[in-house]
Coordinates of C-alpha atoms in Angstrom, one line a residue:
M1 CA -15.6 0.9 14.6
N2 CA -15.1 4.3 15.5
A3 CA -12.2 3.9 17.6
T4 CA -10.6 1.6 14.4
I5 CA -11.6 4.7 11.9
S6 CA -10.1 7.0 14.8
Q7 CA -7.3 5.7 14.9
F8 CA -6.5 4.9 11.5
S9 CA -7.2 9.3 10.7
V10 CA -4.5 9.6 13.7
L11 CA -2.1 7.1 11.2
L12 CA -2.9 8.5 8.1
R13 CA -2.1 12.6 9.8
S14 CA 0.9 10.7 11.6
V15 CA 2.3 9.5 7.9
L16 CA 1.4 12.5 5.9
H17 CA 3.4 14.7 8.6
N18 CA 6.1 12.3 8.3
S19 CA 6.4 11.5 4.7
R20 CA 7.3 15.2 4.2
L21 CA 10.7 15.6 7.0
E22 CA 13.7 14.1 6.5
E23 CA 14.0 13.3 9.4
I24 CA 11.4 12.1 12.8
N25 CA 12.7 11.3 16.6
L26 CA 12.6 7.8 17.2
K27 CA 10.1 8.6 19.9
E28 CA 7.9 9.7 17.1
E29 CA 9.1 6.8 14.7
I30 CA 8.3 4.4 17.2
K31 CA 4.6 6.1 17.8
T32 CA 3.8 5.9 14.4
I33 CA 4.5 2.4 14.2
K34 CA 2.8 0.7 17.3
N35 CA -0.6 3.0 15.6
Y36 CA 0.2 0.9 12.6
I37 CA 1.0 -2.7 14.0
E38 CA -2.0 -2.2 16.4
L39 CA -4.9 -1.4 13.1
E40 CA -3.1 -4.5 11.1
Q41 CA -3.9 -6.5 14.3
K42 CA -7.5 -5.3 14.4
M43 CA -7.8 -6.0 10.7
T44 CA -6.2 -9.5 10.5
K45 CA -7.8 -13.1 10.9
N46 CA -5.4 -14.4 12.6
P47 CA -4.0 -12.6 15.8
F48 CA -0.7 -11.6 16.4
K49 CA 1.7 -10.1 19.1
Y50 CA 4.8 -7.5 18.8
Q51 CA 7.2 -6.0 21.0
I52 CA 9.2 -3.2 20.6
K53 CA 12.5 -3.1 22.2
T54 CA 14.9 -0.4 23.0
F55 CA 18.6 -0.2 23.6
L56 CA 19.8 2.9 23.6
N57 CA 22.4 3.7 26.4
A58 CA 20.7 6.2 28.1
I59 CA 20.0 8.4 25.3
D60 CA 16.1 9.5 25.1
M61 CA 14.4 8.3 22.3
E62 CA 13.8 12.3 21.2
E63 CA 17.5 13.2 20.6
I64 CA 17.9 10.6 18.3
L65 CA 16.9 11.3 14.7
I66 CA 15.9 8.5 11.5
P67 CA 14.9 8.8 8.1
S68 CA 11.2 9.2 8.0
M69 CA 9.5 6.0 6.8
L70 CA 11.9 4.0 6.7
L71 CA 10.9 0.9 9.3
Q72 CA 6.9 1.0 8.1
P73 CA 7.7 -1.3 4.8
F74 CA 9.6 -4.0 6.4
I75 CA 6.9 -4.1 9.1
E76 CA 4.5 -4.2 6.6
N77 CA 6.3 -7.3 4.4
S78 CA 6.6 -9.4 7.8
I79 CA 2.7 -8.7 8.8
K80 CA 1.3 -9.4 5.0
H81 CA 4.1 -11.5 3.7
G82 CA 5.6 -13.5 6.9
I83 CA 3.3 -14.2 9.4
Y84 CA 0.1 -13.9 7.3
N85 CA -1.2 -17.3 7.4
I86 CA 0.4 -18.2 10.9
K87 CA -1.8 -19.1 14.2
E88 CA 0.4 -17.5 16.8
G89 CA 2.8 -14.7 14.4
K90 CA 5.3 -12.3 16.5
I91 CA 7.0 -9.9 15.1
I92 CA 10.0 -8.2 17.5
I93 CA 11.0 -4.4 16.4
K94 CA 14.6 -3.4 17.9
F95 CA 16.3 -0.5 18.2
E96 CA 20.0 -0.8 20.2
I97 CA 23.3 1.3 20.3
K98 CA 26.3 0.3 19.0
N99 CA 29.8 2.0 18.5
D100 CA 28.2 5.2 17.3
F101 CA 25.1 3.3 14.9
L102 CA 22.1 2.2 15.5
N103 CA 21.1 -1.2 14.9
C104 CA 17.3 -1.7 13.6
S105 CA 15.9 -5.0 13.2
V106 CA 12.6 -6.5 12.5
E107 CA 12.2 -10.2 13.0
D108 CA 9.1 -12.4 12.7
N109 CA 8.2 -16.1 12.9
G110 CA 6.4 -16.8 9.9
K111 CA 7.4 -18.7 6.8
G112 CA 10.7 -17.1 5.7
F113 CA 10.8 -14.7 2.8
T114 CA 11.6 -18.1 0.5
N115 CA 8.9 -19.5 1.0
S116 CA 6.8 -16.1 0.9
N117 CA 8.1 -15.3 -2.9
K118 CA 6.8 -18.9 -3.6
T119 CA 3.4 -17.9 -3.0
N120 CA 3.7 -14.7 -4.1
A121 CA 5.3 -14.8 -7.1
T122 CA 3.8 -11.8 -9.1
H123 CA 4.5 -9.4 -5.9
K124 CA 7.9 -7.5 -6.1
S125 CA 8.6 -5.4 -3.0
V126 CA 10.1 -1.8 -4.6
A127 CA 9.9 -0.5 -0.7
I128 CA 12.6 -3.1 0.3
N129 CA 15.0 -2.3 -2.5
V130 CA 14.5 1.3 -2.2
N131 CA 15.0 1.1 1.6
K132 CA 18.2 -1.3 1.0
E133 CA 19.1 2.0 -1.1
R134 CA 18.4 4.5 1.3
I135 CA 20.0 2.8 4.3
E136 CA 23.2 1.6 2.0
N137 CA 23.9 5.7 1.0
L138 CA 23.8 6.4 4.6
A139 CA 25.7 4.0 6.3
G140 CA 27.5 2.1 3.3
K141 CA 27.9 -1.4 1.8
N142 CA 26.7 -4.4 4.4
S143 CA 24.6 -2.2 6.3
F144 CA 21.5 -4.2 5.6
T145 CA 20.9 -7.6 5.4
I146 CA 17.7 -9.9 5.1
K147 CA 17.9 -13.2 6.9
E148 CA 16.1 -16.2 7.3
I149 CA 16.2 -17.4 10.6
K150 CA 16.5 -21.5 10.7
E151 CA 16.9 -24.2 13.1
K152 CA 18.4 -27.2 11.2
E153 CA 17.3 -26.6 8.1
I154 CA 13.9 -25.7 9.2
I155 CA 12.9 -22.0 8.1
K156 CA 11.7 -20.0 11.3
G157 CA 11.4 -16.3 10.9
T158 CA 12.9 -14.0 8.6
R159 CA 15.3 -11.2 10.4
I160 CA 15.4 -7.8 8.3
W161 CA 18.8 -5.9 10.2
F162 CA 20.2 -2.2 9.6
K163 CA 22.5 0.0 11.0
L164 CA 22.3 3.9 10.7
P165 CA 24.8 6.2 11.6
L166 CA 23.9 7.8 14.5
K167 CA 22.4 11.2 14.5
T168 CA 21.1 13.1 17.6
D169 CA 19.6 16.5 18.1
F170 CA 21.8 17.7 20.6

């Protein structure tokens, strides 16, 4: 119990600090994301796994800058709406540098956003729309997608993908 409270206080301090900054380095963002996900794992009735994959072409995570508080709402939606009632939920977060852009994705094996919207008809995700606008302001149109992952017309999850112009502090 005390460890969970301590972990929550670290997350809270991190969020308060990062929310005041326009940009943070990728290492800090990943650290905050891990802390957030691990707290969610402790609080959920159905355990789930996660992976964070990086393909950064030998660029140090501390040198890559991204807008603060950008990924957390997508991860929260995956946890709260996508894999919420799944016995073996899984979330994969990926960062990959391609053609001077940082491509980011959050993928889950949940029920998909169409089914999630049916069960949560009163829920409107303001955070997704705000972050989509933030991303498109930085990277232009066609820089953000939400797609259901399907196999033979059966929904196997959701993938949120976006790209940001690669920005480094060196």
